[in-house]
Amino acid sequence: MSDVRFTSAGLLPQQNRHSEMAQKLLEVTGAVAVILSSQDGLLVGAHQGTEREDAEKMAALGTSLLAASSKAAVFYPATEGGASGVRQLNLEREDGSFVILAKVGPGVTVALFTGARTDLSSAAYEIAKFAQWFAPGVADRAEA
């Protein structure tokens, strides 16, 4: 497997920009990995050092899990007005680390893999701030 370097030749400029933003999110949260995917599960960016095959698998899997959680949320609406969409899904691993899946913009999903000592609320806040780059209106939830 080859090491993904999204600043290398052969990738679209948008993938380079997405990957640069993924690298910044990785650094500010202290996460282990950051993968960005399209709404149809295609890889659109990842932090440097990610292997392409792993990133592509996680892009597809993360998008599928977030979509499945959105479908599950409609069964028991939290409000009288009906079900609302899912913004974020947190998966806790046995070692105390998390995989955070979140919608960060129109058609863009992030999968952030934390370490066991990462503060979950701080990571969620940074993801909301990260969303400003994709869709400024989405980031309003970071102010709350």
PDB file of N, CA, C and O in Angstrom, residues 47-120:
ATOM      1  N   HIS A  47      -5.741  13.211   6.092  1.00  0.00           N
ATOM      2  CA  HIS A  47      -4.505  13.802   6.604  1.00  0.00           C
ATOM      3  C   HIS A  47      -3.314  13.086   5.972  1.00  0.00           C
ATOM      4  O   HIS A  47      -3.438  11.959   5.499  1.00  0.00           O
ATOM      5  N   GLN A  48      -2.175  13.738   5.989  1.00  0.00           N
ATOM      6  CA  GLN A  48      -0.975  13.134   5.422  1.00  0.00           C
ATOM      7  C   GLN A  48      -0.586  11.912   6.238  1.00  0.00           C
ATOM      8  O   GLN A  48      -0.721  11.902   7.450  1.00  0.00           O
ATOM      9  N   GLY A  49      -0.138  10.894   5.559  1.00  0.00           N
ATOM     10  CA  GLY A  49       0.266   9.673   6.226  1.00  0.00           C
ATOM     11  C   GLY A  49      -0.786   8.584   6.163  1.00  0.00           C
ATOM     12  O   GLY A  49      -0.534   7.454   6.538  1.00  0.00           O
ATOM     13  N   THR A  50      -1.965   8.904   5.701  1.00  0.00           N
ATOM     14  CA  THR A  50      -3.031   7.916   5.581  1.00  0.00           C
ATOM     15  C   THR A  50      -2.788   7.062   4.345  1.00  0.00           C
ATOM     16  O   THR A  50      -2.487   7.576   3.278  1.00  0.00           O
ATOM     17  N   GLU A  51      -2.950   5.771   4.488  1.00  0.00           N
ATOM     18  CA  GLU A  51      -2.831   4.904   3.325  1.00  0.00           C
ATOM     19  C   GLU A  51      -4.114   4.990   2.518  1.00  0.00           C
ATOM     20  O   GLU A  51      -5.211   4.953   3.068  1.00  0.00           O
ATOM     21  N   ARG A  52      -3.948   5.117   1.211  1.00  0.00           N
ATOM     22  CA  ARG A  52      -5.091   5.338   0.332  1.00  0.00           C
ATOM     23  C   ARG A  52      -6.164   4.264   0.486  1.00  0.00           C
ATOM     24  O   ARG A  52      -7.338   4.578   0.615  1.00  0.00           O
ATOM     25  N   GLU A  53      -5.785   3.016   0.496  1.00  0.00           N
ATOM     26  CA  GLU A  53      -6.770   1.931   0.579  1.00  0.00           C
ATOM     27  C   GLU A  53      -7.589   2.020   1.878  1.00  0.00           C
ATOM     28  O   GLU A  53      -8.803   1.885   1.859  1.00  0.00           O
ATOM     29  N   ASP A  54      -6.913   2.280   2.990  1.00  0.00           N
ATOM     30  CA  ASP A  54      -7.612   2.418   4.264  1.00  0.00           C
ATOM     31  C   ASP A  54      -8.531   3.629   4.254  1.00  0.00           C
ATOM     32  O   ASP A  54      -9.658   3.575   4.752  1.00  0.00           O
ATOM     33  N   ALA A  55      -8.045   4.736   3.704  1.00  0.00           N
ATOM     34  CA  ALA A  55      -8.854   5.959   3.643  1.00  0.00           C
ATOM     35  C   ALA A  55     -10.096   5.751   2.784  1.00  0.00           C
ATOM     36  O   ALA A  55     -11.192   6.202   3.144  1.00  0.00           O
ATOM     37  N   GLU A  56      -9.959   5.065   1.659  1.00  0.00           N
ATOM     38  CA  GLU A  56     -11.110   4.809   0.795  1.00  0.00           C
ATOM     39  C   GLU A  56     -12.139   3.921   1.489  1.00  0.00           C
ATOM     40  O   GLU A  56     -13.342   4.156   1.393  1.00  0.00           O
ATOM     41  N   LYS A  57     -11.675   2.908   2.202  1.00  0.00           N
ATOM     42  CA  LYS A  57     -12.599   2.026   2.937  1.00  0.00           C
ATOM     43  C   LYS A  57     -13.335   2.796   4.025  1.00  0.00           C
ATOM     44  O   LYS A  57     -14.543   2.658   4.190  1.00  0.00           O
ATOM     45  N   MET A  58     -12.599   3.623   4.776  1.00  0.00           N
ATOM     46  CA  MET A  58     -13.231   4.372   5.858  1.00  0.00           C
ATOM     47  C   MET A  58     -14.180   5.428   5.322  1.00  0.00           C
ATOM     48  O   MET A  58     -15.214   5.694   5.936  1.00  0.00           O
ATOM     49  N   ALA A  59     -13.860   6.023   4.190  1.00  0.00           N
ATOM     50  CA  ALA A  59     -14.766   7.000   3.579  1.00  0.00           C
ATOM     51  C   ALA A  59     -16.114   6.353   3.270  1.00  0.00           C
ATOM     52  O   ALA A  59     -17.167   6.888   3.614  1.00  0.00           O
ATOM     53  N   ALA A  60     -16.073   5.186   2.661  1.00  0.00           N
ATOM     54  CA  ALA A  60     -17.316   4.472   2.321  1.00  0.00           C
ATOM     55  C   ALA A  60     -18.052   4.013   3.576  1.00  0.00           C
ATOM     56  O   ALA A  60     -19.270   4.194   3.699  1.00  0.00           O
ATOM     57  N   LEU A  61     -17.325   3.448   4.513  1.00  0.00           N
ATOM     58  CA  LEU A  61     -17.939   2.936   5.739  1.00  0.00           C
ATOM     59  C   LEU A  61     -18.512   4.063   6.594  1.00  0.00           C
ATOM     60  O   LEU A  61     -19.632   3.965   7.104  1.00  0.00           O
ATOM     61  N   GLY A  62     -17.758   5.137   6.766  1.00  0.00           N
ATOM     62  CA  GLY A  62     -18.223   6.260   7.577  1.00  0.00           C
ATOM     63  C   GLY A  62     -19.492   6.894   7.030  1.00  0.00           C
ATOM     64  O   GLY A  62     -20.431   7.188   7.772  1.00  0.00           O
ATOM     65  N   THR A  63     -19.521   7.093   5.722  1.00  0.00           N
ATOM     66  CA  THR A  63     -20.705   7.662   5.093  1.00  0.00           C
ATOM     67  C   THR A  63     -21.903   6.735   5.268  1.00  0.00           C
ATOM     68  O   THR A  63     -23.014   7.182   5.570  1.00  0.00           O
ATOM     69  N   SER A  64     -21.683   5.440   5.130  1.00  0.00           N
ATOM     70  CA  SER A  64     -22.767   4.458   5.303  1.00  0.00           C
ATOM     71  C   SER A  64     -23.288   4.445   6.732  1.00  0.00           C
ATOM     72  O   SER A  64     -24.499   4.395   6.961  1.00  0.00           O
ATOM     73  N   LEU A  65     -22.384   4.488   7.708  1.00  0.00           N
ATOM     74  CA  LEU A  65     -22.811   4.488   9.116  1.00  0.00           C
ATOM     75  C   LEU A  65     -23.613   5.736   9.459  1.00  0.00           C
ATOM     76  O   LEU A  65     -24.623   5.665  10.160  1.00  0.00           O
ATOM     77  N   LEU A  66     -23.168   6.884   8.966  1.00  0.00           N
ATOM     78  CA  LEU A  66     -23.899   8.126   9.234  1.00  0.00           C
ATOM     79  C   LEU A  66     -25.270   8.105   8.573  1.00  0.00           C
ATOM     80  O   LEU A  66     -26.263   8.521   9.170  1.00  0.00           O
ATOM     81  N   ALA A  67     -25.354   7.576   7.363  1.00  0.00           N
ATOM     82  CA  ALA A  67     -26.643   7.461   6.675  1.00  0.00           C
ATOM     83  C   ALA A  67     -27.566   6.493   7.412  1.00  0.00           C
ATOM     84  O   ALA A  67     -28.762   6.772   7.581  1.00  0.00           O
ATOM     85  N   ALA A  68     -27.019   5.374   7.881  1.00  0.00           N
ATOM     86  CA  ALA A  68     -27.832   4.399   8.622  1.00  0.00           C
ATOM     87  C   ALA A  68     -28.342   4.994   9.924  1.00  0.00           C
ATOM     88  O   ALA A  68     -29.493   4.771  10.312  1.00  0.00           O
ATOM     89  N   SER A  69     -27.519   5.780  10.602  1.00  0.00           N
ATOM     90  CA  SER A  69     -27.963   6.388  11.859  1.00  0.00           C
ATOM     91  C   SER A  69     -29.072   7.410  11.603  1.00  0.00           C
ATOM     92  O   SER A  69     -29.985   7.548  12.416  1.00  0.00           O
ATOM     93  N   SER A  70     -29.003   8.087  10.476  1.00  0.00           N
ATOM     94  CA  SER A  70     -30.068   9.031  10.122  1.00  0.00           C
ATOM     95  C   SER A  70     -31.383   8.300   9.888  1.00  0.00           C
ATOM     96  O   SER A  70     -32.454   8.774  10.278  1.00  0.00           O
ATOM     97  N   LYS A  71     -31.304   7.135   9.264  1.00  0.00           N
ATOM     98  CA  LYS A  71     -32.509   6.327   9.036  1.00  0.00           C
ATOM     99  C   LYS A  71     -33.055   5.808  10.360  1.00  0.00           C
ATOM    100  O   LYS A  71     -34.261   5.781  10.585  1.00  0.00           O
ATOM    101  N   ALA A  72     -32.178   5.404  11.273  1.00  0.00           N
ATOM    102  CA  ALA A  72     -32.618   4.888  12.567  1.00  0.00           C
ATOM    103  C   ALA A  72     -33.267   5.978  13.411  1.00  0.00           C
ATOM    104  O   ALA A  72     -34.192   5.705  14.183  1.00  0.00           O
ATOM    105  N   ALA A  73     -32.813   7.220  13.268  1.00  0.00           N
ATOM    106  CA  ALA A  73     -33.328   8.326  14.076  1.00  0.00           C
ATOM    107  C   ALA A  73     -34.801   8.630  13.806  1.00  0.00           C
ATOM    108  O   ALA A  73     -35.477   9.200  14.660  1.00  0.00           O
ATOM    109  N   VAL A  74     -35.319   8.238  12.666  1.00  0.00           N
ATOM    110  CA  VAL A  74     -36.717   8.562  12.349  1.00  0.00           C
ATOM    111  C   VAL A  74     -37.711   7.716  13.140  1.00  0.00           C
ATOM    112  O   VAL A  74     -38.870   8.086  13.263  1.00  0.00           O
ATOM    113  N   PHE A  75     -37.269   6.612  13.726  1.00  0.00           N
ATOM    114  CA  PHE A  75     -38.189   5.736  14.444  1.00  0.00           C
ATOM    115  C   PHE A  75     -38.703   6.336  15.741  1.00  0.00           C
ATOM    116  O   PHE A  75     -39.837   6.122  16.128  1.00  0.00           O
ATOM    117  N   TYR A  76     -37.871   7.081  16.433  1.00  0.00           N
ATOM    118  CA  TYR A  76     -38.269   7.695  17.689  1.00  0.00           C
ATOM    119  C   TYR A  76     -37.890   9.164  17.670  1.00  0.00           C
ATOM    120  O   TYR A  76     -36.847   9.559  18.181  1.00  0.00           O
ATOM    121  N   PRO A  77     -38.766  10.000  17.098  1.00  0.00           N
ATOM    122  CA  PRO A  77     -38.471  11.429  16.977  1.00  0.00           C
ATOM    123  C   PRO A  77     -38.253  12.073  18.346  1.00  0.00           C
ATOM    124  O   PRO A  77     -38.945  11.753  19.307  1.00  0.00           O
ATOM    125  N   ALA A  78     -37.292  12.984  18.409  1.00  0.00           N
ATOM    126  CA  ALA A  78     -36.996  13.686  19.653  1.00  0.00           C
ATOM    127  C   ALA A  78     -37.956  14.842  19.892  1.00  0.00           C
ATOM    128  O   ALA A  78     -38.084  15.318  21.008  1.00  0.00           O
ATOM    129  N   THR A  79     -38.630  15.284  18.857  1.00  0.00           N
ATOM    130  CA  THR A  79     -39.571  16.403  18.986  1.00  0.00           C
ATOM    131  C   THR A  79     -40.912  16.012  18.406  1.00  0.00           C
ATOM    132  O   THR A  79     -41.031  15.050  17.651  1.00  0.00           O
ATOM    133  N   GLU A  80     -41.936  16.784  18.762  1.00  0.00           N
ATOM    134  CA  GLU A  80     -43.277  16.515  18.232  1.00  0.00           C
ATOM    135  C   GLU A  80     -43.343  16.733  16.735  1.00  0.00           C
ATOM    136  O   GLU A  80     -44.140  16.113  16.056  1.00  0.00           O
ATOM    137  N   GLY A  81     -42.515  17.612  16.226  1.00  0.00           N
ATOM    138  CA  GLY A  81     -42.543  17.936  14.813  1.00  0.00           C
ATOM    139  C   GLY A  81     -41.995  16.838  13.917  1.00  0.00           C
ATOM    140  O   GLY A  81     -42.019  16.951  12.717  1.00  0.00           O
ATOM    141  N   GLY A  82     -41.515  15.774  14.499  1.00  0.00           N
ATOM    142  CA  GLY A  82     -40.980  14.684  13.697  1.00  0.00           C
ATOM    143  C   GLY A  82     -39.490  14.540  13.892  1.00  0.00           C
ATOM    144  O   GLY A  82     -38.864  15.239  14.677  1.00  0.00           O
ATOM    145  N   ALA A  83     -38.937  13.623  13.160  1.00  0.00           N
ATOM    146  CA  ALA A  83     -37.516  13.302  13.297  1.00  0.00           C
ATOM    147  C   ALA A  83     -36.649  14.414  12.723  1.00  0.00           C
ATOM    148  O   ALA A  83     -37.023  15.077  11.764  1.00  0.00           O
ATOM    149  N   SER A  84     -35.518  14.598  13.325  1.00  0.00           N
ATOM    150  CA  SER A  84     -34.548  15.534  12.782  1.00  0.00           C
ATOM    151  C   SER A  84     -33.347  14.727  12.290  1.00  0.00           C
ATOM    152  O   SER A  84     -33.172  13.573  12.673  1.00  0.00           O
ATOM    153  N   GLY A  85     -32.563  15.346  11.446  1.00  0.00           N
ATOM    154  CA  GLY A  85     -31.407  14.661  10.890  1.00  0.00           C
ATOM    155  C   GLY A  85     -30.317  14.437  11.926  1.00  0.00           C
ATOM    156  O   GLY A  85     -30.311  15.041  12.988  1.00  0.00           O
ATOM    157  N   VAL A  86     -29.398  13.567  11.618  1.00  0.00           N
ATOM    158  CA  VAL A  86     -28.263  13.277  12.486  1.00  0.00           C
ATOM    159  C   VAL A  86     -27.084  14.120  12.021  1.00  0.00           C
ATOM    160  O   VAL A  86     -26.711  14.064  10.855  1.00  0.00           O
ATOM    161  N   ARG A  87     -26.511  14.898  12.935  1.00  0.00           N
ATOM    162  CA  ARG A  87     -25.335  15.709  12.622  1.00  0.00           C
ATOM    163  C   ARG A  87     -24.048  14.951  12.871  1.00  0.00           C
ATOM    164  O   ARG A  87     -23.063  15.129  12.179  1.00  0.00           O
ATOM    165  N   GLN A  88     -24.075  14.149  13.937  1.00  0.00           N
ATOM    166  CA  GLN A  88     -22.843  13.526  14.381  1.00  0.00           C
ATOM    167  C   GLN A  88     -23.138  12.172  15.016  1.00  0.00           C
ATOM    168  O   GLN A  88     -24.150  11.996  15.672  1.00  0.00           O
ATOM    169  N   LEU A  89     -22.236  11.242  14.820  1.00  0.00           N
ATOM    170  CA  LEU A  89     -22.322   9.910  15.410  1.00  0.00           C
ATOM    171  C   LEU A  89     -20.998   9.633  16.094  1.00  0.00           C
ATOM    172  O   LEU A  89     -19.942   9.751  15.484  1.00  0.00           O
ATOM    173  N   ASN A  90     -21.053   9.285  17.389  1.00  0.00           N
ATOM    174  CA  ASN A  90     -19.843   8.993  18.155  1.00  0.00           C
ATOM    175  C   ASN A  90     -19.797   7.511  18.464  1.00  0.00           C
ATOM    176  O   ASN A  90     -20.716   6.978  19.082  1.00  0.00           O
ATOM    177  N   LEU A  91     -18.728   6.862  18.056  1.00  0.00           N
ATOM    178  CA  LEU A  91     -18.534   5.442  18.322  1.00  0.00           C
ATOM    179  C   LEU A  91     -17.399   5.305  19.328  1.00  0.00           C
ATOM    180  O   LEU A  91     -16.265   5.693  19.051  1.00  0.00           O
ATOM    181  N   GLU A  92     -17.715   4.775  20.503  1.00  0.00           N
ATOM    182  CA  GLU A  92     -16.678   4.591  21.509  1.00  0.00           C
ATOM    183  C   GLU A  92     -16.051   3.223  21.341  1.00  0.00           C
ATOM    184  O   GLU A  92     -16.735   2.208  21.271  1.00  0.00           O
ATOM    185  N   ARG A  93     -14.727   3.200  21.295  1.00  0.00           N
ATOM    186  CA  ARG A  93     -14.005   1.949  21.143  1.00  0.00           C
ATOM    187  C   ARG A  93     -13.612   1.418  22.523  1.00  0.00           C
ATOM    188  O   ARG A  93     -13.642   2.143  23.516  1.00  0.00           O
ATOM    189  N   GLU A  94     -13.293   0.164  22.589  1.00  0.00           N
ATOM    190  CA  GLU A  94     -12.984  -0.485  23.860  1.00  0.00           C
ATOM    191  C   GLU A  94     -11.828   0.161  24.608  1.00  0.00           C
ATOM    192  O   GLU A  94     -11.770   0.111  25.830  1.00  0.00           O
ATOM    193  N   ASP A  95     -10.913   0.791  23.902  1.00  0.00           N
ATOM    194  CA  ASP A  95      -9.760   1.420  24.557  1.00  0.00           C
ATOM    195  C   ASP A  95     -10.050   2.835  25.050  1.00  0.00           C
ATOM    196  O   ASP A  95      -9.164   3.518  25.557  1.00  0.00           O
ATOM    197  N   GLY A  96     -11.302   3.287  24.896  1.00  0.00           N
ATOM    198  CA  GLY A  96     -11.679   4.622  25.350  1.00  0.00           C
ATOM    199  C   GLY A  96     -11.530   5.700  24.300  1.00  0.00           C
ATOM    200  O   GLY A  96     -11.862   6.857  24.541  1.00  0.00           O
ATOM    201  N   SER A  97     -11.030   5.349  23.135  1.00  0.00           N
ATOM    202  CA  SER A  97     -10.946   6.307  22.037  1.00  0.00           C
ATOM    203  C   SER A  97     -12.270   6.319  21.290  1.00  0.00           C
ATOM    204  O   SER A  97     -13.146   5.492  21.538  1.00  0.00           O
ATOM    205  N   PHE A  98     -12.423   7.281  20.394  1.00  0.00           N
ATOM    206  CA  PHE A  98     -13.675   7.433  19.652  1.00  0.00           C
ATOM    207  C   PHE A  98     -13.419   7.551  18.160  1.00  0.00           C
ATOM    208  O   PHE A  98     -12.351   7.988  17.736  1.00  0.00           O
ATOM    209  N   VAL A  99     -14.439   7.197  17.405  1.00  0.00           N
ATOM    210  CA  VAL A  99     -14.535   7.546  15.990  1.00  0.00           C
ATOM    211  C   VAL A  99     -15.728   8.482  15.922  1.00  0.00           C
ATOM    212  O   VAL A  99     -16.836   8.118  16.309  1.00  0.00           O
ATOM    213  N   ILE A 100     -15.490   9.715  15.490  1.00  0.00           N
ATOM    214  CA  ILE A 100     -16.554  10.709  15.378  1.00  0.00           C
ATOM    215  C   ILE A 100     -16.863  10.884  13.900  1.00  0.00           C
ATOM    216  O   ILE A 100     -15.981  11.229  13.115  1.00  0.00           O
ATOM    217  N   LEU A 101     -18.107  10.624  13.534  1.00  0.00           N
ATOM    218  CA  LEU A 101     -18.560  10.818  12.157  1.00  0.00           C
ATOM    219  C   LEU A 101     -19.505  12.010  12.163  1.00  0.00           C
ATOM    220  O   LEU A 101     -20.428  12.055  12.976  1.00  0.00           O
ATOM    221  N   ALA A 102     -19.267  12.965  11.274  1.00  0.00           N
ATOM    222  CA  ALA A 102     -20.101  14.166  11.270  1.00  0.00           C
ATOM    223  C   ALA A 102     -20.236  14.735   9.867  1.00  0.00           C
ATOM    224  O   ALA A 102     -19.312  14.637   9.055  1.00  0.00           O
ATOM    225  N   LYS A 103     -21.393  15.334   9.626  1.00  0.00           N
ATOM    226  CA  LYS A 103     -21.604  16.088   8.396  1.00  0.00           C
ATOM    227  C   LYS A 103     -20.992  17.463   8.623  1.00  0.00           C
ATOM    228  O   LYS A 103     -21.305  18.123   9.598  1.00  0.00           O
ATOM    229  N   VAL A 104     -20.104  17.881   7.735  1.00  0.00           N
ATOM    230  CA  VAL A 104     -19.447  19.174   7.912  1.00  0.00           C
ATOM    231  C   VAL A 104     -19.769  20.174   6.818  1.00  0.00           C
ATOM    232  O   VAL A 104     -19.338  21.314   6.880  1.00  0.00           O
ATOM    233  N   GLY A 105     -20.520  19.778   5.846  1.00  0.00           N
ATOM    234  CA  GLY A 105     -20.881  20.685   4.775  1.00  0.00           C
ATOM    235  C   GLY A 105     -21.741  19.976   3.762  1.00  0.00           C
ATOM    236  O   GLY A 105     -22.016  18.784   3.908  1.00  0.00           O
ATOM    237  N   PRO A 106     -22.167  20.702   2.757  1.00  0.00           N
ATOM    238  CA  PRO A 106     -23.004  20.089   1.726  1.00  0.00           C
ATOM    239  C   PRO A 106     -22.277  18.919   1.062  1.00  0.00           C
ATOM    240  O   PRO A 106     -21.286  19.102   0.381  1.00  0.00           O
ATOM    241  N   GLY A 107     -22.746  17.729   1.367  1.00  0.00           N
ATOM    242  CA  GLY A 107     -22.186  16.537   0.743  1.00  0.00           C
ATOM    243  C   GLY A 107     -20.832  16.110   1.271  1.00  0.00           C
ATOM    244  O   GLY A 107     -20.166  15.297   0.636  1.00  0.00           O
ATOM    245  N   VAL A 108     -20.376  16.642   2.414  1.00  0.00           N
ATOM    246  CA  VAL A 108     -19.069  16.274   2.949  1.00  0.00           C
ATOM    247  C   VAL A 108     -19.222  15.735   4.372  1.00  0.00           C
ATOM    248  O   VAL A 108     -19.888  16.338   5.207  1.00  0.00           O
ATOM    249  N   THR A 109     -18.585  14.592   4.621  1.00  0.00           N
ATOM    250  CA  THR A 109     -18.601  13.946   5.924  1.00  0.00           C
ATOM    251  C   THR A 109     -17.166  13.810   6.417  1.00  0.00           C
ATOM    252  O   THR A 109     -16.261  13.571   5.623  1.00  0.00           O
ATOM    253  N   VAL A 110     -16.963  13.971   7.723  1.00  0.00           N
ATOM    254  CA  VAL A 110     -15.644  13.774   8.319  1.00  0.00           C
ATOM    255  C   VAL A 110     -15.697  12.572   9.249  1.00  0.00           C
ATOM    256  O   VAL A 110     -16.692  12.348   9.935  1.00  0.00           O
ATOM    257  N   ALA A 111     -14.644  11.783   9.224  1.00  0.00           N
ATOM    258  CA  ALA A 111     -14.429  10.714  10.199  1.00  0.00           C
ATOM    259  C   ALA A 111     -13.158  11.083  10.941  1.00  0.00           C
ATOM    260  O   ALA A 111     -12.084  11.182  10.345  1.00  0.00           O
ATOM    261  N   LEU A 112     -13.291  11.343  12.241  1.00  0.00           N
ATOM    262  CA  LEU A 112     -12.163  11.739  13.070  1.00  0.00           C
ATOM    263  C   LEU A 112     -11.917  10.635  14.083  1.00  0.00           C
ATOM    264  O   LEU A 112     -12.822  10.261  14.823  1.00  0.00           O
ATOM    265  N   PHE A 113     -10.724  10.098  14.080  1.00  0.00           N
ATOM    266  CA  PHE A 113     -10.339   9.029  14.999  1.00  0.00           C
ATOM    267  C   PHE A 113      -9.541   9.650  16.133  1.00  0.00           C
ATOM    268  O   PHE A 113      -8.453  10.182  15.898  1.00  0.00           O
ATOM    269  N   THR A 114     -10.079   9.598  17.347  1.00  0.00           N
ATOM    270  CA  THR A 114      -9.414  10.221  18.478  1.00  0.00           C
ATOM    271  C   THR A 114      -8.506   9.232  19.192  1.00  0.00           C
ATOM    272  O   THR A 114      -8.623   8.024  19.008  1.00  0.00           O
ATOM    273  N   GLY A 115      -7.659   9.767  20.042  1.00  0.00           N
ATOM    274  CA  GLY A 115      -6.904   8.938  20.969  1.00  0.00           C
ATOM    275  C   GLY A 115      -7.749   8.758  22.220  1.00  0.00           C
ATOM    276  O   GLY A 115      -8.785   9.405  22.390  1.00  0.00           O
ATOM    277  N   ALA A 116      -7.310   7.901  23.119  1.00  0.00           N
ATOM    278  CA  ALA A 116      -8.065   7.623  24.345  1.00  0.00           C
ATOM    279  C   ALA A 116      -8.157   8.844  25.251  1.00  0.00           C
ATOM    280  O   ALA A 116      -9.099   8.964  26.034  1.00  0.00           O
ATOM    281  N   ARG A 117      -7.235   9.769  25.141  1.00  0.00           N
ATOM    282  CA  ARG A 117      -7.224  10.941  26.016  1.00  0.00           C
ATOM    283  C   ARG A 117      -7.833  12.177  25.381  1.00  0.00           C
ATOM    284  O   ARG A 117      -7.843  13.242  25.993  1.00  0.00           O
ATOM    285  N   THR A 118      -8.327  12.087  24.180  1.00  0.00           N
ATOM    286  CA  THR A 118      -8.935  13.237  23.511  1.00  0.00           C
ATOM    287  C   THR A 118     -10.222  13.621  24.210  1.00  0.00           C
ATOM    288  O   THR A 118     -11.051  12.765  24.529  1.00  0.00           O
ATOM    289  N   ASP A 119     -10.393  14.916  24.455  1.00  0.00           N
ATOM    290  CA  ASP A 119     -11.627  15.424  25.055  1.00  0.00           C
ATOM    291  C   ASP A 119     -12.701  15.437  23.963  1.00  0.00           C
ATOM    292  O   ASP A 119     -12.583  16.162  22.977  1.00  0.00           O
ATOM    293  N   LEU A 120     -13.742  14.641  24.157  1.00  0.00           N
ATOM    294  CA  LEU A 120     -14.782  14.478  23.147  1.00  0.00           C
ATOM    295  C   LEU A 120     -15.510  15.784  22.845  1.00  0.00           C
ATOM    296  O   LEU A 120     -15.755  16.108  21.685  1.00  0.00           O
TER     297      LEU A 120
END
